[in-house]
Short mmCIF file of C-alpha atoms in Angstrom, two decimals:
data_model
loop_
_atom_site.label_atom_id
_atom_site.label_comp_id
_atom_site.label_asym_id
_atom_site.label_seq_id
_atom_site.Cartn_x
_atom_site.Cartn_y
_atom_site.Cartn_z
CA MET D 17 89.89 -48.18 -11.00
CA THR D 18 88.31 -48.45 -7.58
CA ARG D 19 90.54 -49.66 -4.84
CA PHE D 20 87.99 -52.13 -3.49
CA PRO D 21 86.32 -53.68 -6.57
CA ILE D 22 84.50 -56.36 -4.58
CA LEU D 23 82.82 -53.79 -2.27
CA SER D 24 81.90 -51.63 -5.25
CA LEU D 25 80.42 -54.64 -7.01
CA ALA D 26 78.55 -55.61 -3.85
CA TRP D 27 76.97 -52.14 -3.61
CA ARG D 28 75.94 -52.29 -7.27
CA SER D 29 74.46 -55.73 -6.76
CA ILE D 30 72.48 -54.47 -3.76
CA ALA D 31 71.32 -51.40 -5.72
CA ASN D 32 70.18 -53.68 -8.55
CA ARG D 33 67.92 -55.46 -6.05
CA ARG D 34 66.99 -52.29 -4.22
CA GLY D 35 63.45 -53.33 -3.28
CA THR D 36 64.50 -56.44 -1.39
CA ALA D 37 67.60 -54.70 -0.07
CA LEU D 38 65.62 -51.77 1.37
CA LEU D 39 63.22 -54.10 3.15
CA THR D 40 66.15 -56.06 4.58
CA ILE D 41 67.93 -52.90 5.71
CA LEU D 42 64.70 -51.63 7.27
CA THR D 43 64.28 -54.88 9.18
CA VAL D 44 67.81 -54.62 10.60
CA ALA D 45 67.32 -50.91 11.39
CA ILE D 46 64.12 -51.60 13.35
CA ALA D 47 65.79 -54.47 15.21
CA MET D 48 68.80 -52.28 16.01
CA THR D 49 66.55 -49.42 17.15
CA LEU D 50 64.62 -51.72 19.45
CA PHE D 51 67.76 -53.27 20.92
CA LEU D 52 69.60 -49.99 21.47
CA GLY D 53 66.48 -48.28 22.79
CA VAL D 54 65.86 -51.07 25.29
CA GLU D 55 69.52 -51.04 26.34
CA LYS D 56 69.59 -47.27 26.87
CA VAL D 57 66.32 -47.20 28.78
CA ARG D 58 67.36 -50.31 30.74
CA HIS D 59 70.67 -48.79 31.84
CA GLY D 60 68.98 -45.44 32.47
CA ALA D 61 66.28 -47.08 34.57
CA ARG D 62 68.86 -48.95 36.64
CA ALA D 63 71.01 -45.85 37.12
CA SER D 64 67.96 -43.80 38.11
CA PHE D 65 66.81 -46.55 40.45
CA GLU D 66 70.20 -46.74 42.13
CA ASN D 67 70.26 -42.93 42.33
CA THR D 68 66.85 -42.69 44.00
CA ILE D 69 68.81 -41.45 46.96
CA SER D 70 72.42 -40.28 46.89
CA GLY D 71 74.66 -38.38 49.24
CA THR D 72 73.15 -40.20 52.25
CA ASP D 73 75.59 -42.49 54.04
CA LEU D 74 73.18 -44.49 56.20
CA ILE D 75 69.46 -45.14 56.61
CA VAL D 76 68.47 -46.14 60.14
CA GLY D 77 65.25 -47.84 61.22
CA ALA D 78 63.89 -50.60 63.42
CA ARG D 79 65.56 -53.96 62.92
CA SER D 80 64.19 -55.83 59.88
CA SER D 81 65.57 -56.78 56.49
CA PRO D 82 67.66 -54.18 54.60
CA VAL D 83 65.26 -54.27 51.65
CA ASN D 84 62.22 -53.74 53.89
CA LEU D 85 63.88 -50.75 55.58
CA LEU D 86 64.74 -49.29 52.19
CA LEU D 87 61.21 -49.86 50.88
CA TYR D 88 59.36 -48.06 53.65
CA ALA D 89 61.93 -45.34 54.43
CA ILE D 90 62.72 -44.28 50.85
CA PHE D 91 60.11 -45.79 48.52
CA HIS D 92 57.30 -45.41 51.10
CA ILE D 93 56.12 -48.96 50.44
CA GLY D 94 55.03 -51.13 53.36
CA ASP D 95 55.40 -50.37 57.04
CA ALA D 96 58.08 -50.44 59.69
CA THR D 97 58.23 -53.33 62.16
CA ASN D 98 58.64 -50.82 64.98
CA ASN D 99 59.40 -47.17 65.68
CA ILE D 100 62.54 -45.52 67.05
CA THR D 101 62.49 -43.50 70.25
CA TRP D 102 63.42 -39.85 69.97
CA GLU D 103 66.13 -40.31 72.60
CA THR D 104 67.83 -42.98 70.48
CA TYR D 105 67.59 -40.75 67.42
CA GLU D 106 69.23 -37.86 69.26
CA GLN D 107 72.00 -40.11 70.54
CA VAL D 108 72.91 -41.18 67.00
CA ALA D 109 72.49 -37.63 65.69
CA ASN D 110 75.00 -36.37 68.26
CA ALA D 111 77.50 -39.18 67.69
CA PRO D 112 81.03 -38.16 66.63
CA GLY D 113 81.44 -37.86 62.88
CA VAL D 114 77.74 -37.33 62.11
CA ALA D 115 77.31 -34.20 59.97
CA TRP D 116 73.53 -34.19 59.66
CA THR D 117 70.42 -36.31 60.17
CA VAL D 118 66.90 -36.16 58.77
CA PRO D 119 64.09 -37.73 60.86
CA ILE D 120 61.16 -39.37 59.08
CA SER D 121 57.75 -40.29 60.49
CA LEU D 122 55.29 -42.37 58.43
CA GLY D 123 51.82 -43.79 58.94
CA ASP D 124 49.36 -41.37 57.35
CA SER D 125 48.26 -40.70 53.78
CA HIS D 126 46.34 -38.34 51.56
CA ALA D 127 44.29 -39.64 48.61
CA GLY D 128 46.55 -42.69 48.41
CA PHE D 129 49.79 -40.67 48.59
CA ARG D 130 52.08 -41.24 51.54
CA VAL D 131 52.41 -38.47 54.14
CA VAL D 132 55.98 -37.98 55.33
CA GLY D 133 56.56 -36.25 58.63
CA THR D 134 59.98 -34.57 58.65
CA ASP D 135 61.54 -31.11 58.83
CA ASN D 136 63.18 -28.73 56.38
CA ARG D 137 66.46 -30.61 56.60
CA TYR D 138 64.84 -33.11 54.24
CA PHE D 139 64.68 -30.52 51.45
CA GLU D 140 68.21 -29.40 52.27
CA HIS D 141 70.00 -32.75 52.42
CA TYR D 142 68.03 -35.18 50.27
CA ARG D 143 69.89 -35.87 47.03
CA TYR D 144 69.04 -37.98 43.99
CA ALA D 145 70.46 -38.76 40.52
CA GLY D 146 74.05 -37.97 41.34
CA ARG D 147 73.59 -35.49 44.20
CA ARG D 148 70.95 -33.33 42.55
CA HIS D 149 69.07 -31.11 45.02
CA LEU D 150 65.34 -30.97 45.58
CA GLU D 151 63.99 -27.76 44.06
CA PHE D 152 60.70 -25.96 44.49
CA ALA D 153 58.57 -25.41 41.41
CA ALA D 154 56.48 -23.01 43.47
CA GLY D 155 56.24 -21.85 47.05
CA ARG D 156 58.56 -22.45 49.99
CA PRO D 157 59.53 -25.01 52.66
CA LEU D 158 57.57 -25.73 55.84
CA ASP D 159 57.08 -22.93 58.34
CA ASP D 160 53.73 -23.07 60.13
CA LEU D 161 52.51 -26.13 62.05
CA PHE D 162 49.89 -26.90 59.39
CA ASP D 163 51.97 -26.18 56.31
CA THR D 164 52.50 -28.93 53.76
CA VAL D 165 54.76 -29.39 50.74
CA VAL D 166 53.62 -31.78 48.00
CA GLY D 167 55.56 -33.67 45.33
CA ALA D 168 55.17 -33.01 41.62
CA SER D 169 53.00 -36.10 40.95
CA VAL D 170 50.67 -35.26 43.83
CA ALA D 171 50.14 -31.74 42.52
CA ARG D 172 49.70 -32.90 38.92
CA GLU D 173 47.38 -35.85 39.52
CA LEU D 174 45.17 -34.10 42.09
CA GLY D 175 45.28 -30.69 40.41
CA TYR D 176 46.68 -28.92 43.45
CA SER D 177 48.13 -25.43 43.61
CA LEU D 178 49.48 -23.21 46.37
CA ASP D 179 47.23 -22.20 49.28
CA GLN D 180 44.83 -25.10 48.80
CA GLU D 181 43.75 -26.96 51.92
CA ILE D 182 44.03 -30.75 52.17
CA VAL D 183 43.06 -33.29 54.83
CA VAL D 184 45.38 -36.06 56.02
CA ALA D 185 43.95 -39.51 56.76
CA HIS D 186 45.14 -42.21 59.13
CA GLY D 187 46.64 -45.27 57.46
CA THR D 188 48.20 -45.75 54.03
CA GLY D 189 45.24 -46.81 51.87
CA ARG D 190 43.50 -44.69 49.25
CA VAL D 191 40.27 -44.91 51.29
CA SER D 192 40.36 -44.23 55.01
CA PHE D 193 37.60 -44.18 57.61
CA VAL D 194 39.56 -41.91 59.97
CA GLU D 195 40.40 -38.50 58.52
CA HIS D 196 41.99 -35.70 60.50
CA ASP D 197 39.55 -33.18 59.05
CA ASN D 198 39.70 -30.99 62.17
CA ASN D 199 43.19 -29.97 61.16
CA PRO D 200 43.46 -29.20 57.44
CA PHE D 201 46.85 -28.43 55.97
CA THR D 202 47.67 -25.60 53.57
CA ILE D 203 49.90 -26.28 50.59
CA VAL D 204 52.81 -23.84 50.77
CA GLY D 205 55.23 -25.54 48.38
CA ILE D 206 55.28 -27.79 45.29
CA LEU D 207 58.48 -29.61 44.38
CA GLU D 208 59.98 -29.97 40.93
CA PRO D 209 59.70 -33.46 39.36
CA THR D 210 62.50 -35.81 40.42
CA GLY D 211 61.42 -39.20 39.12
CA THR D 212 61.74 -40.57 42.67
CA PRO D 213 59.19 -41.43 45.41
CA VAL D 214 59.50 -37.79 46.50
CA ASP D 215 57.14 -36.91 43.63
CA ARG D 216 54.37 -39.01 45.22
CA SER D 217 54.79 -37.74 48.76
CA VAL D 218 53.08 -35.17 50.97
CA PHE D 219 55.45 -33.56 53.47
CA VAL D 220 54.42 -32.15 56.83
CA SER D 221 56.35 -31.33 59.99
CA LEU D 222 57.02 -33.85 62.74
CA GLU D 223 55.09 -31.59 65.12
CA ALA D 224 52.10 -31.72 62.78
CA ILE D 225 52.13 -35.51 62.91
CA GLU D 226 52.01 -35.29 66.70
CA ALA D 227 49.23 -32.70 66.61
CA ILE D 228 46.84 -34.66 64.40
CA HIS D 229 47.26 -37.78 66.54
CA LEU D 230 46.38 -36.15 69.84
CA GLU D 231 43.28 -37.96 71.10
CA GLY D 232 40.08 -35.91 71.08
CA PRO D 233 36.53 -36.76 72.22
CA THR D 234 35.89 -39.00 69.21
CA GLY D 235 39.31 -40.62 69.15
CA ALA D 236 39.75 -39.46 65.57
CA GLY D 237 41.57 -36.26 66.22
CA THR D 238 41.92 -33.36 68.60
CA SER D 239 39.28 -30.92 69.76
CA LEU D 240 41.90 -28.26 70.37
CA SER D 241 42.00 -25.28 68.05
CA MET D 242 44.91 -24.72 65.68
CA ASP D 243 46.13 -21.79 67.79
CA GLU D 244 46.10 -23.95 70.92
CA LEU D 245 48.05 -26.65 69.11
CA ARG D 246 50.60 -24.12 67.87
CA ALA D 247 51.23 -23.05 71.47
CA MET D 248 51.88 -26.60 72.66
CA ASP D 249 55.18 -28.48 72.87
CA LEU D 250 54.72 -31.09 70.16
CA SER D 251 58.17 -32.61 70.17
CA PRO D 252 57.87 -36.19 68.91
CA ASP D 253 58.35 -39.18 71.20
CA GLN D 254 59.25 -41.52 68.36
CA ILE D 255 59.91 -41.59 64.62
CA THR D 256 59.90 -44.26 61.92
CA ALA D 257 63.42 -43.88 60.47
CA PHE D 258 66.10 -41.30 59.79
CA LEU D 259 68.78 -40.50 57.23
CA VAL D 260 72.39 -39.96 58.25
CA GLY D 261 75.11 -37.95 56.54
CA LEU D 262 78.67 -38.30 57.81
CA GLU D 263 81.58 -35.90 57.83
CA THR D 264 83.64 -38.58 56.09
CA PRO D 265 81.99 -41.54 54.29
CA VAL D 266 84.78 -43.91 55.36
CA ALA D 267 83.26 -43.90 58.86
CA ALA D 268 80.01 -45.40 57.57
CA LEU D 269 80.92 -49.03 58.27
CA ARG D 270 82.04 -48.26 61.82
CA LEU D 271 78.87 -46.33 62.68
CA GLN D 272 76.74 -48.95 60.94
CA ARG D 273 78.23 -51.65 63.16
CA GLN D 274 77.66 -49.55 66.28
CA ILE D 275 74.02 -48.97 65.40
CA ASN D 276 73.36 -52.60 64.47
CA THR D 277 74.73 -53.72 67.86
CA TYR D 278 72.91 -51.01 69.83
CA ARG D 279 71.56 -52.66 72.99
CA VAL D 280 68.97 -50.15 74.15
CA GLU D 281 66.60 -50.99 71.28
CA PRO D 282 66.88 -53.13 68.13
CA LEU D 283 68.07 -50.91 65.28
CA GLN D 284 69.36 -51.47 61.80
CA ALA D 285 71.54 -49.20 59.67
CA ILE D 286 71.93 -49.84 55.96
CA ILE D 287 74.09 -48.29 53.26
CA PRO D 288 71.66 -47.06 50.58
CA GLY D 289 73.72 -48.08 47.55
CA VAL D 290 74.14 -51.66 48.78
CA ALA D 291 70.45 -52.04 49.63
CA LEU D 292 69.40 -50.55 46.28
CA SER D 293 71.57 -53.08 44.45
CA GLN D 294 69.99 -55.89 46.44
CA LEU D 295 66.50 -54.62 45.63
CA TRP D 296 67.37 -54.27 41.94
CA GLY D 297 68.46 -57.92 41.95
CA VAL D 298 64.88 -58.78 42.89
CA VAL D 299 62.97 -56.42 40.59
CA GLY D 300 65.45 -56.51 37.69
CA VAL D 301 64.22 -59.84 36.28
CA ALA D 302 61.83 -58.12 33.87
CA GLU D 303 64.63 -55.81 32.73
CA ARG D 304 66.92 -58.74 31.92
CA THR D 305 64.10 -60.56 30.13
CA LEU D 306 63.41 -57.50 27.99
CA ALA D 307 67.10 -57.27 27.06
CA ALA D 308 67.08 -60.92 25.98
CA VAL D 309 64.00 -60.34 23.82
CA ALA D 310 65.64 -57.31 22.18
CA ALA D 311 68.79 -59.33 21.41
CA PHE D 312 66.61 -62.04 19.89
CA VAL D 313 64.98 -59.43 17.62
CA VAL D 314 68.45 -58.40 16.35
CA LEU D 315 69.20 -62.05 15.63
CA MET D 316 65.97 -62.29 13.66
CA GLY D 317 67.06 -59.28 11.63
CA LEU D 318 70.34 -60.99 10.75
CA ILE D 319 68.49 -64.15 9.78
CA CYS D 320 66.36 -62.01 7.45
CA ILE D 321 69.57 -61.01 5.65
CA LEU D 322 70.58 -64.67 5.38
CA THR D 323 67.15 -65.62 4.06
CA ALA D 324 67.11 -62.80 1.50
CA ILE D 325 70.49 -63.80 0.06
CA LEU D 326 69.75 -67.54 0.09
CA THR D 327 66.42 -67.13 -1.68
CA SER D 328 68.07 -65.02 -4.39
CA LEU D 329 70.82 -67.53 -5.18
CA ASN D 330 68.90 -69.46 -7.80
CA GLU D 331 67.96 -66.21 -9.55
CA ARG D 332 71.59 -65.07 -9.48
CA ARG D 333 73.27 -68.22 -10.79
CA ARG D 334 73.53 -66.69 -14.23
CA GLU D 335 75.01 -63.51 -12.71
CA MET D 336 77.62 -65.57 -10.88
CA ALA D 337 78.44 -67.54 -14.00
CA ILE D 338 78.97 -64.38 -16.01
CA LEU D 339 81.31 -63.05 -13.34
CA ARG D 340 83.22 -66.33 -13.48
CA ALA D 341 83.41 -66.08 -17.26
CA LEU D 342 84.79 -62.55 -16.96
CA GLY D 343 87.64 -63.81 -14.83
CA ALA D 344 86.24 -63.77 -11.31
CA ARG D 345 87.61 -66.62 -9.27
CA PRO D 346 85.49 -68.70 -6.88
CA ARG D 347 86.93 -66.83 -3.91
CA HIS D 348 85.76 -63.55 -5.47
CA ILE D 349 82.18 -64.88 -5.62
CA PHE D 350 82.52 -66.02 -2.02
CA VAL D 351 83.77 -62.61 -0.82
CA LEU D 352 81.11 -60.83 -2.89
CA LEU D 353 78.21 -62.52 -1.08
CA VAL D 354 79.84 -62.14 2.32
CA SER D 355 80.35 -58.42 1.55
CA GLU D 356 76.71 -58.02 0.53
CA SER D 357 75.57 -59.54 3.81
CA ALA D 358 77.92 -57.30 5.82
CA LEU D 359 76.95 -54.14 3.91
CA LEU D 360 73.23 -54.76 4.40
CA ALA D 361 73.78 -55.18 8.13
CA LEU D 362 76.09 -52.17 8.32
CA ALA D 363 73.56 -49.91 6.60
CA GLY D 364 70.73 -51.16 8.81
CA ALA D 365 72.79 -50.81 11.99
CA ILE D 366 73.85 -47.23 11.19
CA ILE D 367 70.29 -46.19 10.33
CA GLY D 368 68.95 -47.93 13.44
CA THR D 369 71.51 -46.19 15.66
CA GLY D 370 70.60 -42.83 14.17
CA LEU D 371 66.89 -43.47 14.71
CA THR D 372 67.52 -44.54 18.31
CA TYR D 373 69.42 -41.44 19.31
CA GLY D 374 67.01 -39.18 17.47
CA ALA D 375 64.12 -40.70 19.41
CA LEU D 376 66.05 -40.55 22.70
CA SER D 377 66.90 -36.88 22.22
CA LEU D 378 63.23 -36.08 21.78
CA GLY D 379 61.95 -38.43 24.47
CA ALA D 380 64.60 -37.98 27.19
CA PRO D 381 62.84 -35.03 28.93
CA VAL D 382 59.52 -36.92 28.97
CA LEU D 383 61.15 -40.09 30.31
CA GLU D 384 62.85 -38.17 33.10
CA GLN D 385 59.88 -36.07 34.20
CA ARG D 386 57.15 -38.69 33.85
CA TYR D 387 58.94 -41.93 34.65
CA GLY D 388 62.10 -40.87 36.46
CA VAL D 389 64.42 -42.48 33.88
CA HIS D 390 67.45 -40.26 33.43
CA LEU D 391 69.34 -40.85 30.15
CA SER D 392 72.84 -39.49 30.53
CA ASP D 393 74.10 -40.40 27.03
CA THR D 394 72.09 -39.03 24.12
CA LEU D 395 74.98 -39.20 21.63
CA PRO D 396 76.56 -42.35 20.15
CA GLY D 397 79.64 -43.64 21.92
CA LEU D 398 82.16 -46.46 21.76
CA TYR D 399 79.55 -48.99 22.85
CA ASP D 400 77.38 -48.12 19.87
CA LEU D 401 80.29 -48.32 17.43
CA ALA D 402 81.25 -51.69 18.90
CA LEU D 403 77.65 -52.89 18.57
CA ILE D 404 77.54 -51.81 14.92
CA GLY D 405 80.77 -53.74 14.38
CA VAL D 406 79.39 -56.84 16.12
CA VAL D 407 76.18 -56.78 14.08
CA THR D 408 78.13 -56.28 10.86
CA GLY D 409 80.59 -59.05 11.76
CA ALA D 410 77.81 -61.45 12.73
CA SER D 411 76.05 -60.78 9.44
CA ALA D 412 79.28 -61.44 7.56
CA ILE D 413 79.65 -64.76 9.36
CA LEU D 414 76.07 -65.72 8.49
CA GLY D 415 76.81 -64.63 4.92
CA VAL D 416 79.31 -67.48 4.69
CA ILE D 417 76.39 -69.90 4.28
CA PRO D 418 75.04 -68.48 0.97
CA ALA D 419 78.60 -67.60 -0.09
CA TRP D 420 79.66 -71.23 0.27
CA ALA D 421 76.60 -72.38 -1.70
CA ALA D 422 77.48 -69.95 -4.51
CA PHE D 423 81.11 -71.01 -4.31
CA ARG D 424 80.10 -74.59 -5.10
CA ASN D 425 77.92 -73.73 -8.07
CA SER D 426 79.60 -74.70 -11.29
CA LEU D 427 80.05 -72.40 -14.27
CA ALA D 428 78.03 -74.72 -16.48
CA ASP D 429 75.18 -74.81 -13.92
CA GLY D 430 75.11 -71.04 -13.81
CA MET D 431 75.03 -70.69 -17.61
CA THR D 432 72.09 -73.07 -17.97
CA ILE D 433 68.76 -71.26 -17.94
CA ARG D 434 66.22 -73.37 -16.11
CA THR D 435 62.56 -73.23 -17.06
#
């Protein structure tokens, strides 16, 4: 004799109504897949967003709001309120406890992609997604004055390859009336995809930014030859922002306070992780709305189970009466229907979880390369087991409603065949 006769009977009852049961299980599985998929992508998107930059202790720019500084310095959205003098940058760079700095100069674009003036320290020190390094898919870092390195999205969308020449334009729009076509750049490196704004950036040297902005006869560029420009001292007078890495991260708050109270010029230093969290609080509304919609879909799946069992009660009154006649007590009928509800949800939740992780395993590389969403967990964990338990438990609670209705049906009512 089976050890759990009620569960065995519940499975047989479900199998006897396999058509309706399969549709109900499928509904729960789809709802579970949608909810888990949204949750995994949601958490992955937030983690990737917050890991857009890592390993950098401070970002320094002209005084503005922390979010604005983060947007233009890291996401290359918007513009700085002011620039920073090179002397101020060098003073911070040489401050005690500063391990490295990376200067950044913005203001130009290429085909709608932001041009970032910097040096090779950017490729050495920039980290993302848990201190992952920037890697070259092809080519090398900057060397010559008119070398350029492009991000993966720039190369893919514009069809670029090594040794192609490109022209940088003044301003940040896709269309510009002032192009520095006297000084074309040669692509010497293409970066691997990162899923960060780096992918949509064109990198040139700080000296190159100075060179293309030297005033010529037309005011749109310089009439000097490339060789003449290479022989000049093109040290920058000012930059837009810079990244700071410290010998010990615990000194970040002290240096941040010193920079924010700097009297020579108005500066602001922000801690990237804090600013990213603030920015996510603004842009994360859609993410929270999507999570609520997914949870509502799971609730609809559970209501489908309730509806399926309730609508079958009239058809099953005779079945219940026979069970009562064979010695089943009212509490057995009650537990039977609750068990059916729980088993339907359990089967749907397990299938849905399996479908979710199967899809994530196949789609994770695409999500990371194309959209920058890094999914760290592609195997079920404790959260998933807990979610399966919650869905099963919630279905069992909802199953109390039809179970109570069946509990109240009399034996005589169940034995009467209604026509």
